XYZ file of C-alpha atoms in Angstrom:
567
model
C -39.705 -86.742 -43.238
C -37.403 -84.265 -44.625
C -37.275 -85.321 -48.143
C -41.790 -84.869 -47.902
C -40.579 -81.352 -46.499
C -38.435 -80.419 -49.299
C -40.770 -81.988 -52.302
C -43.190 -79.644 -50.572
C -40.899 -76.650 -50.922
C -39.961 -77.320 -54.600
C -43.803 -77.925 -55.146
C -44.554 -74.828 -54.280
C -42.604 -72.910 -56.131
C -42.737 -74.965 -58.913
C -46.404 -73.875 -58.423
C -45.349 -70.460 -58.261
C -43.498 -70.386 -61.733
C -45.995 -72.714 -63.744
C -48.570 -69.588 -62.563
C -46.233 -67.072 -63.547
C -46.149 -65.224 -67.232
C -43.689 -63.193 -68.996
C -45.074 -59.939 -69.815
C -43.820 -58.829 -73.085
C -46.229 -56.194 -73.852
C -48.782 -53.780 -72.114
C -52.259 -52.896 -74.364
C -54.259 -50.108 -72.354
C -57.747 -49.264 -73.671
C -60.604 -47.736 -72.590
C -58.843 -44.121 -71.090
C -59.261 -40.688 -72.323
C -58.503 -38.120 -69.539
C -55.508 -40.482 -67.887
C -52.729 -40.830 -70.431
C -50.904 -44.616 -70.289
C -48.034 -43.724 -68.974
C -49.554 -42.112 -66.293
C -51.670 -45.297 -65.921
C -48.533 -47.063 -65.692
C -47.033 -45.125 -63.063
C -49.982 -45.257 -60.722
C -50.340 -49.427 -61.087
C -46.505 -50.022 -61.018
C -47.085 -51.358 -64.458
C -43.472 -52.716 -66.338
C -42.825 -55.116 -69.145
C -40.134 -57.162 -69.303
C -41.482 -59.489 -65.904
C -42.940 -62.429 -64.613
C -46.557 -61.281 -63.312
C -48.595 -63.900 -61.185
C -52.346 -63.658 -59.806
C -51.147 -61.836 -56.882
C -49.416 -59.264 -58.620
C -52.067 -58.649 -61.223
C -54.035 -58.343 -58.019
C -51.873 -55.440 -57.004
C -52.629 -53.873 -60.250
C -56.099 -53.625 -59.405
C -55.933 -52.329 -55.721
C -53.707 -49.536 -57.186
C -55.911 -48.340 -60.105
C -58.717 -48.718 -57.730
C -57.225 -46.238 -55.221
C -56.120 -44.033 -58.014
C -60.386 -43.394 -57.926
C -60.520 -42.710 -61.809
C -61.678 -45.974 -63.007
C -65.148 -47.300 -62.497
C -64.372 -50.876 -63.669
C -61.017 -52.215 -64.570
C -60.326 -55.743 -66.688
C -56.929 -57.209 -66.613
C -55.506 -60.394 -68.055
C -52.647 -62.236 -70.008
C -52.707 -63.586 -73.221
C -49.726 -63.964 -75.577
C -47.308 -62.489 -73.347
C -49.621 -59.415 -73.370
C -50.819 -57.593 -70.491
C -53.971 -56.143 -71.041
C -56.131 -53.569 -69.161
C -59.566 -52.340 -69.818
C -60.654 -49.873 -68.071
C -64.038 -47.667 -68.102
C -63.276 -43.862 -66.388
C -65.728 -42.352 -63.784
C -67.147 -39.116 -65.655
C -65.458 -36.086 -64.206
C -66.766 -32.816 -62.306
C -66.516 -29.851 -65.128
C -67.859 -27.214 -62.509
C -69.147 -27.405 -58.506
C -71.303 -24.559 -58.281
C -72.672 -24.348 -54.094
C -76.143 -21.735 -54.248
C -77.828 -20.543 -51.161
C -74.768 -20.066 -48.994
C -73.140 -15.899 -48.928
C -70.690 -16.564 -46.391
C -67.644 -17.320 -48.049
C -65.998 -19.020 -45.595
C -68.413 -21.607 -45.902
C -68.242 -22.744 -48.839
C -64.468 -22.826 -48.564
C -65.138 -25.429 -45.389
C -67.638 -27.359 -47.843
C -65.365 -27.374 -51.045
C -62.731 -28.825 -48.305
C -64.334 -31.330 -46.518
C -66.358 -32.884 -49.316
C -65.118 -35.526 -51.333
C -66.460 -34.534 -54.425
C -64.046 -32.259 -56.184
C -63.937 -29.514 -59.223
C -61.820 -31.659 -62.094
C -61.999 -34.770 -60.288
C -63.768 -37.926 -60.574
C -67.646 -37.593 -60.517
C -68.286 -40.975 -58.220
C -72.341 -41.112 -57.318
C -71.286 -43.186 -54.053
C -69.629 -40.096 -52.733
C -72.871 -37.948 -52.956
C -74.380 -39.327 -49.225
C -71.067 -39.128 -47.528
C -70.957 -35.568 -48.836
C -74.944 -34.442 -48.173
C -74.030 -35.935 -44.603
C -70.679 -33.854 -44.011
C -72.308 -30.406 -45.060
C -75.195 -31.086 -42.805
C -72.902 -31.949 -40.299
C -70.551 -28.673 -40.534
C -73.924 -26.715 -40.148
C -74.979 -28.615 -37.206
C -71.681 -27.734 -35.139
C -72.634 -23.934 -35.667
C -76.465 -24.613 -34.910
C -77.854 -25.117 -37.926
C -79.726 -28.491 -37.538
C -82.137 -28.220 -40.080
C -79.902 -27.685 -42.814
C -81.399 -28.967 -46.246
C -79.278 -29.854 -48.820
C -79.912 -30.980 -52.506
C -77.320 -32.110 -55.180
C -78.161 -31.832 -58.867
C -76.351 -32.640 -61.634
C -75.818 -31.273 -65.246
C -74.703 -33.834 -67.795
C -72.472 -31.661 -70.043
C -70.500 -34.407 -72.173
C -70.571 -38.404 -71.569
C -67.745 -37.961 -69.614
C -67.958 -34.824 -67.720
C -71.157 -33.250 -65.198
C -71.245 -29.599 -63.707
C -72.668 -30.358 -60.188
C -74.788 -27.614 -58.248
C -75.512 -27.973 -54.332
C -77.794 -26.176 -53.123
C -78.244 -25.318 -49.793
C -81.047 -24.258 -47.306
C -79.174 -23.912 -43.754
C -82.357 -22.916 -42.110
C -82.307 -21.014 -38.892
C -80.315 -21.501 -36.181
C -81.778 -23.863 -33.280
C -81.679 -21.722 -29.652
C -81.394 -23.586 -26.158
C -84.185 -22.244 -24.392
C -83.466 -24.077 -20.925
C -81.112 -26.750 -19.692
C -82.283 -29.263 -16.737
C -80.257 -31.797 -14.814
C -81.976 -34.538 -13.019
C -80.843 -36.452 -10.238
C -77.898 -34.095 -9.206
C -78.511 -34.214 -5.400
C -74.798 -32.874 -4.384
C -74.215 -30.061 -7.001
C -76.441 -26.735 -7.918
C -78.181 -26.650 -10.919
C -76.801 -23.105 -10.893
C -73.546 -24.402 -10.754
C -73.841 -27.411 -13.094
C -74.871 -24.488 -15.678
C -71.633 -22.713 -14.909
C -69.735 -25.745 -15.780
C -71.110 -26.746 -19.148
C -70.318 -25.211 -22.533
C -73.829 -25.172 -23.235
C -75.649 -21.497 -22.552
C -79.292 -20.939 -22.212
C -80.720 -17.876 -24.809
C -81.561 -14.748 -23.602
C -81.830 -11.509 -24.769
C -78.494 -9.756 -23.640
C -76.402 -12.802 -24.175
C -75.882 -11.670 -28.129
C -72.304 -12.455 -27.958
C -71.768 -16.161 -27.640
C -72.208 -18.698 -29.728
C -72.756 -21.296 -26.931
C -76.859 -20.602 -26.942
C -76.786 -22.516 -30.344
C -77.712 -26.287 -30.111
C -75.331 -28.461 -31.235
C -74.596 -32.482 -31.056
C -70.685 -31.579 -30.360
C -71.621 -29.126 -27.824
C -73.843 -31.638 -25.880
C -70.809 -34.079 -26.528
C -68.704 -31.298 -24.660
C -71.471 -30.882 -21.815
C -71.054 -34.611 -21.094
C -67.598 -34.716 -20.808
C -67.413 -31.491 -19.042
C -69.977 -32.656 -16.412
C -68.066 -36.340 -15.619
C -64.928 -34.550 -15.499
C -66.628 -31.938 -13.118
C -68.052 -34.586 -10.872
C -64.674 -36.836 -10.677
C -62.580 -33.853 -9.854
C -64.884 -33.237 -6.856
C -65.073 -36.994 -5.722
C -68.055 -38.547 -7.419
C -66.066 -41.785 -8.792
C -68.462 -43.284 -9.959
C -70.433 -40.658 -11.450
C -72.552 -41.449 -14.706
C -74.435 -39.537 -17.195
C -77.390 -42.257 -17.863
C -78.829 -39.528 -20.162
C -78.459 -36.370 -22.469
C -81.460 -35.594 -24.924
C -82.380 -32.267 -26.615
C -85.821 -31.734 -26.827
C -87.425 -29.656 -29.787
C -90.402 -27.526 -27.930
C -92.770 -25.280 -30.094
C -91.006 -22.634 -30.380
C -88.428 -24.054 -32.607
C -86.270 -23.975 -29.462
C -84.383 -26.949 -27.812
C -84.599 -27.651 -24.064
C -81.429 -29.943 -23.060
C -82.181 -32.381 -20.208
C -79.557 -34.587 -18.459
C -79.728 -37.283 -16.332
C -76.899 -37.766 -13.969
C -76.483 -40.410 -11.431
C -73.903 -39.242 -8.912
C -73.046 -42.054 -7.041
C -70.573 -41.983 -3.706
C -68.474 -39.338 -2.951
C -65.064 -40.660 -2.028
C -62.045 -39.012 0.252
C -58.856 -40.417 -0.313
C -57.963 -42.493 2.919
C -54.424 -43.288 2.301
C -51.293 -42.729 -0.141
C -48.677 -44.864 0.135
C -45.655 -45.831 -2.199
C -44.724 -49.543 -3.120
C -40.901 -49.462 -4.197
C -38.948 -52.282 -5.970
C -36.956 -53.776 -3.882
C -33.975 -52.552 -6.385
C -34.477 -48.982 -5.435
C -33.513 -47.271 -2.165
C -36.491 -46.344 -0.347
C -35.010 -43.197 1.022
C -34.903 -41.858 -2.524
C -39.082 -41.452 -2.417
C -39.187 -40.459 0.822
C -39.982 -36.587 -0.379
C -43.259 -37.953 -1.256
C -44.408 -38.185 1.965
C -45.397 -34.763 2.738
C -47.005 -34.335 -0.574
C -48.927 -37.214 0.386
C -50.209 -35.536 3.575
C -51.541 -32.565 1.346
C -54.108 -35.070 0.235
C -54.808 -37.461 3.195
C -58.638 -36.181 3.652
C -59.350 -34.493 0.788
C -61.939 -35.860 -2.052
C -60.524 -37.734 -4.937
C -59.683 -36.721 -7.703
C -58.027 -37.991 -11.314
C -56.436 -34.749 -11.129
C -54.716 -35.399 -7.887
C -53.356 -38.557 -8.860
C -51.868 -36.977 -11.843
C -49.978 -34.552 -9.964
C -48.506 -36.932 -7.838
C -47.413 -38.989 -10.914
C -45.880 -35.770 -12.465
C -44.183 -35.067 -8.760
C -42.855 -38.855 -9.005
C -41.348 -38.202 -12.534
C -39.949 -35.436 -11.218
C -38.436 -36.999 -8.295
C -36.796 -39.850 -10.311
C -35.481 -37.580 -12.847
C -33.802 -35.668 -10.324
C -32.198 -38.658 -8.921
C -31.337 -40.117 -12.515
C -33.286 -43.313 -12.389
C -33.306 -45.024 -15.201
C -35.503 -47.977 -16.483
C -38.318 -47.029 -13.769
C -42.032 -47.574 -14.583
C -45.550 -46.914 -12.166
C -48.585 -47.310 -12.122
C -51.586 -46.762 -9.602
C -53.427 -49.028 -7.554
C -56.671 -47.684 -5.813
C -58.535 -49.946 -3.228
C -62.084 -48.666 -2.381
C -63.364 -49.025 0.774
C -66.861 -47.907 1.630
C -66.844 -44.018 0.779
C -63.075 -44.149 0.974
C -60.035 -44.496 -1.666
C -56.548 -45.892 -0.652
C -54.316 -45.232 -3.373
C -50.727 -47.193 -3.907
C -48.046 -45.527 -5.972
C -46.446 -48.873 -7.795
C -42.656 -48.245 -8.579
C -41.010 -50.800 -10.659
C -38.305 -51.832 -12.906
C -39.148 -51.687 -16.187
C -37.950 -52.805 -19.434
C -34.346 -51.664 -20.214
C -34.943 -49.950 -23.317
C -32.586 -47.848 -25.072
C -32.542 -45.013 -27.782
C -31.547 -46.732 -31.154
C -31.885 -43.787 -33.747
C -33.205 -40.299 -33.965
C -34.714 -39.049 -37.218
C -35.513 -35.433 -37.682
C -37.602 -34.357 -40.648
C -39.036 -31.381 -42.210
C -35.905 -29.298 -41.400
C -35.701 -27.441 -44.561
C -33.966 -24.062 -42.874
C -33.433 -24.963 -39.523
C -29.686 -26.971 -39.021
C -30.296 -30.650 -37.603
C -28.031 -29.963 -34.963
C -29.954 -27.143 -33.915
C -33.115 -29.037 -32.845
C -30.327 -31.740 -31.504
C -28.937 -29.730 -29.434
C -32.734 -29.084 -27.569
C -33.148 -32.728 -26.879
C -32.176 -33.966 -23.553
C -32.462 -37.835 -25.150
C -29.808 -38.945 -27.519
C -29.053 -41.889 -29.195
C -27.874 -44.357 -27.177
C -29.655 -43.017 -24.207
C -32.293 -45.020 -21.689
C -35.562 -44.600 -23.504
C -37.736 -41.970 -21.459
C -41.008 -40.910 -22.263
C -40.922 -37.814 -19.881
C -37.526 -36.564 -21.640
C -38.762 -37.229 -24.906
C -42.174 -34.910 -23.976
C -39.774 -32.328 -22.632
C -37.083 -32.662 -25.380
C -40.630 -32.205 -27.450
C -41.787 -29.084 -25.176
C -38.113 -27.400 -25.283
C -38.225 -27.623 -29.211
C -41.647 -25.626 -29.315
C -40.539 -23.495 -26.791
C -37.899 -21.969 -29.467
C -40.781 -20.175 -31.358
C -39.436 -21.620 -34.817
C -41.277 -23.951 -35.227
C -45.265 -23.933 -35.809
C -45.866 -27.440 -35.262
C -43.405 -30.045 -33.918
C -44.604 -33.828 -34.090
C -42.886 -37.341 -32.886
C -43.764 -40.830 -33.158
C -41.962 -43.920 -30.991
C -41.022 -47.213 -33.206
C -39.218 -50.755 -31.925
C -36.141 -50.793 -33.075
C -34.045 -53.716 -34.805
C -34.033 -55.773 -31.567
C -37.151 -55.634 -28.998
C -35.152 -53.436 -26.107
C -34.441 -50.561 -29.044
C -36.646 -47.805 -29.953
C -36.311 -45.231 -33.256
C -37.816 -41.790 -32.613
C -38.745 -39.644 -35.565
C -39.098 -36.169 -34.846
C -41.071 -34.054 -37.846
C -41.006 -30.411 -37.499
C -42.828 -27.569 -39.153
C -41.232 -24.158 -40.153
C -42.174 -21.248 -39.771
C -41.395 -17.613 -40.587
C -38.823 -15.962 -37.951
C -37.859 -13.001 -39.262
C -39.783 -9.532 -38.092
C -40.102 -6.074 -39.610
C -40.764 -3.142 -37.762
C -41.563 0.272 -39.042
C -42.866 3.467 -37.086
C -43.069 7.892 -38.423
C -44.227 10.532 -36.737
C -43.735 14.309 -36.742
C -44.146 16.987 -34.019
C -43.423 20.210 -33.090
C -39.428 19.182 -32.715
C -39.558 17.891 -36.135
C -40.294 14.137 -37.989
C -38.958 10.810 -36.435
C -38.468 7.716 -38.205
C -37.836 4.002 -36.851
C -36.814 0.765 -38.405
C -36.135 -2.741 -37.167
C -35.088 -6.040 -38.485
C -34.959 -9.686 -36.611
C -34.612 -12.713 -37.523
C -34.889 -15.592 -35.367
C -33.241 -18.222 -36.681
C -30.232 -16.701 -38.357
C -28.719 -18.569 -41.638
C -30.842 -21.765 -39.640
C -28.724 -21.677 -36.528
C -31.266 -21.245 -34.327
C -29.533 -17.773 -33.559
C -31.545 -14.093 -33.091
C -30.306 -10.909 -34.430
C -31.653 -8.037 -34.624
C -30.860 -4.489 -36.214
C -32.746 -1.091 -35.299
C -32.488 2.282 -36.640
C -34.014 5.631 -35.325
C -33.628 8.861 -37.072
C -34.808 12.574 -36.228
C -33.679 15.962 -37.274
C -30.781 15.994 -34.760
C -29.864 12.396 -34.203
C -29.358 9.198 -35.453
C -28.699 5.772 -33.536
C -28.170 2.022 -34.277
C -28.338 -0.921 -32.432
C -27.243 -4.410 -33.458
C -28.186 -7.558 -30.834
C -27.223 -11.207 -31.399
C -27.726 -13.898 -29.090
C -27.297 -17.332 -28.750
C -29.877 -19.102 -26.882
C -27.688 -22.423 -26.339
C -24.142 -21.502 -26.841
C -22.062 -24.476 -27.854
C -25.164 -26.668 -27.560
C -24.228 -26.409 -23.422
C -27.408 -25.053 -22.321
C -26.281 -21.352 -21.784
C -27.220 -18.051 -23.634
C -25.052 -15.888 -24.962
C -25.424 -12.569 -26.395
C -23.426 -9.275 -28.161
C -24.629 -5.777 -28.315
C -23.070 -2.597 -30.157
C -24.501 0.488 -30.492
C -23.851 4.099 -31.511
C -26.306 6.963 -31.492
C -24.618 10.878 -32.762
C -26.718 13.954 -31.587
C -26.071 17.358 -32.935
C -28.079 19.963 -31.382
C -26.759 23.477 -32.925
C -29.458 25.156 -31.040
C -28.280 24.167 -27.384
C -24.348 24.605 -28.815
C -23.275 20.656 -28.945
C -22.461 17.416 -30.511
C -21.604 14.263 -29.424
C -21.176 10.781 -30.292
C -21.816 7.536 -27.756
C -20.349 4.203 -28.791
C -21.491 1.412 -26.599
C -20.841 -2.670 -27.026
C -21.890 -5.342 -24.263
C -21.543 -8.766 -23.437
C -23.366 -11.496 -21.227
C -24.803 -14.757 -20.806
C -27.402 -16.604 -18.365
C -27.100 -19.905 -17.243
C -28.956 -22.413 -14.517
C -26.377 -22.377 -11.173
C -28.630 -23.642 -9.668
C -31.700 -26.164 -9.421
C -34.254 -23.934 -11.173
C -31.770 -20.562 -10.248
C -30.426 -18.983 -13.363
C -27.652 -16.345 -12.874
C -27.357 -13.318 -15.633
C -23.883 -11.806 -15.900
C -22.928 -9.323 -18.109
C -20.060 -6.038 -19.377
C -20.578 -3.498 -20.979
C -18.152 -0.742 -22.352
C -19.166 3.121 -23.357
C -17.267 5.474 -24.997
C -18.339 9.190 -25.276
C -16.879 12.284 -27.556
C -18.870 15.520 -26.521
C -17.978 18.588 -27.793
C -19.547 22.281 -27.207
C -19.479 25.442 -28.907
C -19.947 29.464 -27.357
C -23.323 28.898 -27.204
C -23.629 25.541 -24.841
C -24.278 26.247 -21.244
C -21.939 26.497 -19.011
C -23.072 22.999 -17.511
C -22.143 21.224 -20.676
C -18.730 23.297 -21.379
C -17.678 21.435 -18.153
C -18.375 18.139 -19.680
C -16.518 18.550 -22.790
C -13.946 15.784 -23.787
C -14.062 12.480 -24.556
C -15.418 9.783 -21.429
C -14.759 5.819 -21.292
C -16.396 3.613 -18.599
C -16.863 -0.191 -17.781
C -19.817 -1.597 -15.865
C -20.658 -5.118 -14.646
C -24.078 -6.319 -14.139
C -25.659 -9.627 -12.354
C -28.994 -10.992 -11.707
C -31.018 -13.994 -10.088
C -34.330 -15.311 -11.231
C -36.096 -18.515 -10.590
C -37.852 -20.863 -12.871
C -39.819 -23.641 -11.144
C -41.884 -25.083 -14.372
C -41.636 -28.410 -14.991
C -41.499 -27.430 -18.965
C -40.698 -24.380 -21.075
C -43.625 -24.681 -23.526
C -47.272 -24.892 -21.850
C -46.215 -25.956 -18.467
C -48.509 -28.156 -16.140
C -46.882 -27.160 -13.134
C -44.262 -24.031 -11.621
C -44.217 -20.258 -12.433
């Protein structure tokens, strides 16, 4: 059997090779605008290789993506690859008529696939007619006409005109709901996104008709209905109706179903955890013994569970919910179970062109190595958008090189930190001028400082602040302050000169209590002439003192950036 398994194997690749050809030489013919090498480049073209069917397929599929060739030929003869190929004409000029606001056409020229200098592909022309009409209709233009022409300047190149007829804009002149037995219609209306036109309601935008809008209504009215019970609920219907008047009249059909309470909550444990540790839940449960169900309920006690294992360090747990419906009533099981054992295998951070990688490492509360956590990983996520240097901060989870590992790779977005502030004025004491410099994300530390300068006719001060939001990547802030600020006043018969520097830092003590200590040190030369008061001849020498400072505060949200829970 095993020699028919190895003449198989030597078959096939002897199968392989007899179908394989040197390529000595590459002939391209047929381009114009795309120069060869280019051609090359985008087909991962090379002589001096063996090219079978399925790589001469490849060919193909890349030139075809490349969407500059209408038809493409390729074979091998002689030891010579050669490639025909036919270009799609290109666009010389889009020209869009009928449309003065500006920032429409920008929103056309972007979502259309059709571009100025690109490839002029017919097959393109519906998709396109379809996505302007569609960009009208989500503002309330659902009448929108639009017609494409097309200029044949050379064989190979077009100027292509839209031109565009949005129409007027279609009003909601009323809004029904049938078969809502439970809720107001008055109410309902309050709910929806969806606003019926009248004459003082010149603001909003919601009295235009729109498919997405109705989209909204629908989910807005399920989510609505759940929240207050109706499990069940269903929206058989949604229709806009076009009445004379040019004017829509939105109907929906809702069938409401049985409004549930919530009987019972209860927690089923593994038999690997101790019991006592979920205990706490209890009296959260009683909050909702009685109440009507709702999604939003459940998902509160889901984010109290997380928070409940977290604080006890659990690792490897999973739950889900079970709900058993009884007659008009919901008994709802909190599943708690070991889960896979998965661990932390490699972090990648991207798009970190400023920012230091150990900055945004030091945010994370998972780290490689760790027990794989979703709810770290969303508030490693949430603590790295809470730093405000960052506009946009992505992730995506991966397996890893065995089925228990998982890669993370974290992309962020930069953003401009630094801040300049300028202010002047002038009164009756003279002009004032002010100017201020931060940066928040020093030299890509992740560090703030900050430099302001005021200056009048008598005086002139300085401050300089620096702080370090997570000082040796422990957690804890840290921040310096010096300032000086020199006042001559001839006219009230002194001059002095205050030198100030400070120290402190804030840390959590504390579950959720954060303690602020901090020093500061003052030094003070004042000096007085005949004609100072006899109050400020008193004063005159030099003055040192050192103060302490201390503070509580609380912080009870579950996450520094957009918190679902806490103050």
């Amino acid at each position: 059997m095993s020699k028919y398994i190895l003449l198989l194997i030597l078959s096939f690749f002897s199968f392989s090779f007899l179908n394989a050809e040197m390529v000595k030489k590459i002939e391209i013919n047929g381009n114009s605008r795309i120069s060869k090498e280019t051609i090359k480049i985008y087909g991962n073209i090379t002589s001096g290789k063996n090219y079978t069917e399925s790589d001469l397929n490849k060919i193909l599929k890349n030139l075809y993506a490349t969407d500059f060739f209408d038809d493409i030929k390729i074979d091998i003869k002689d030891n010579t690859l050669n490639i025909t190929l036919k270009e799609y004409p290109f666009i010389n000029q889009l020209v869009i008529t009928g449309e003065k606001s500006n920032k429409y056409v920008k929103q056309i020229k972007k979502i259309i696939k059709l571009k100025e200098k690109r490839s002029f592909i017919e097959a393109y022309l519906i998709d396109d007619i379809e996505n302007i009409k569609n960009l009208y209709s989500s503002v309330g233009y659902n009448f929108t006409e639009v017609e494409v022409k097309t200029k044949k300047i050379t064989e190979n190149s077009y100027d292509l005109l839209i031109e565009i007829d949005r129409g007027e804009r279609t009003k909601i002149k009323k809004i029904n709901f049938f078969g809502n037995k439970s809720i107001s219609n008055r109410r309902l209306k309050d709910i929806i996104a969806s606003d019926e036109d009248k004459f003082w309601k010149v603001l909003t935008k919601n009295t235009n008709f729109s498919k997405n809008l109705l989209e909204l209504d629908t989910r807005l009215l399920i989510n609505y209905y759940k929240s207050s019970g109706f499990y069940d609920v269903q929206i058989n219907s949604k229709s806009a109706k076009l009445v004379d008047t040019g004017q829509v009249e939105l109907n929906f059909t809702i069938d409401e179903g049985v409004r549930y309470t919530i009987s019972k909550i209860s927690t089923n444990a593994d038999s690997v955890f101790d019991k006592k540790i979920f205990l706490p839940l209890e009296k959260i449960y009683k909050k909702y013994v009685g109440e009507y169900y709702s999604p939003f309920k459940i998902k509160r006690l889901l984010e109290d569970l997380d928070s409940l294992i977290e604080k006890n360090n659990l690792q490897f747990v999973e739950h889900n919910v079970q709900e058993i419906i009884k007659n008009d009533e919901i008994n709802i099981i909190l599943n708690i179970f070991e889960g896979e054992k998965k661990l932390v295998e490699l972090i990648n951070i991207t798009g970190n062109t400023i920012t230091n990688e150990s900055v945004i490492r030091g945010e994370l509360i998972l780290d490689e190595g760790d027990p794989y956590s979703k709810l770290n990983l969303d508030k490693s996520i949430s603590e790295l958008k809470a730093r405000s240097i960052f506009k946009n901060v992505k992730y995506e989870v991966l397996d890893g090189t065995d089925k228990n590992l998982k890669i993370i790779n974290i992309n962020v977005e930069e953003q401009p930190t630094g801040e300049i502030t300028a202010g002047a004025g002038v009164g009756t004491d003279g002009g004032l001028f002010a100017l201020g410099v931060k940066e928040n994300n020093w030299l890509g530390t992740g560090k703030s400082v900050s430099i302001d300068f005021e200056v009048d006719s008598e005086s002139l001060s300085g401050v300089v602040n620096y702080r370090d939001p997570n000082y040796d990547f422990l957690g804890n802030s840290l921040n310096y302050s010096i300032s000086s600020e020199t006042n001559d006043k001839p006219d009230q018969g002194y001059e002095n000169t205050l030198t100030a520097a400070s120290i402190g830092t804030s840390f959590e003590q504390y579950k959720d209590i954060f303690l602020s200590l901090g020093l500061s040190a003052s030094y003070d030369d004042l000096k007085t002439d005949s004609s100072a008061s006899d109050a400020l001849k008193k004063q005159e020498g030099t003055y040192s003192e050192l103060t302490g400072n201390y503070g509580l505060s609380m912080d009870t949200r579950d996450r520094p950036f957009m918190p679902t829970s806490g103050s």
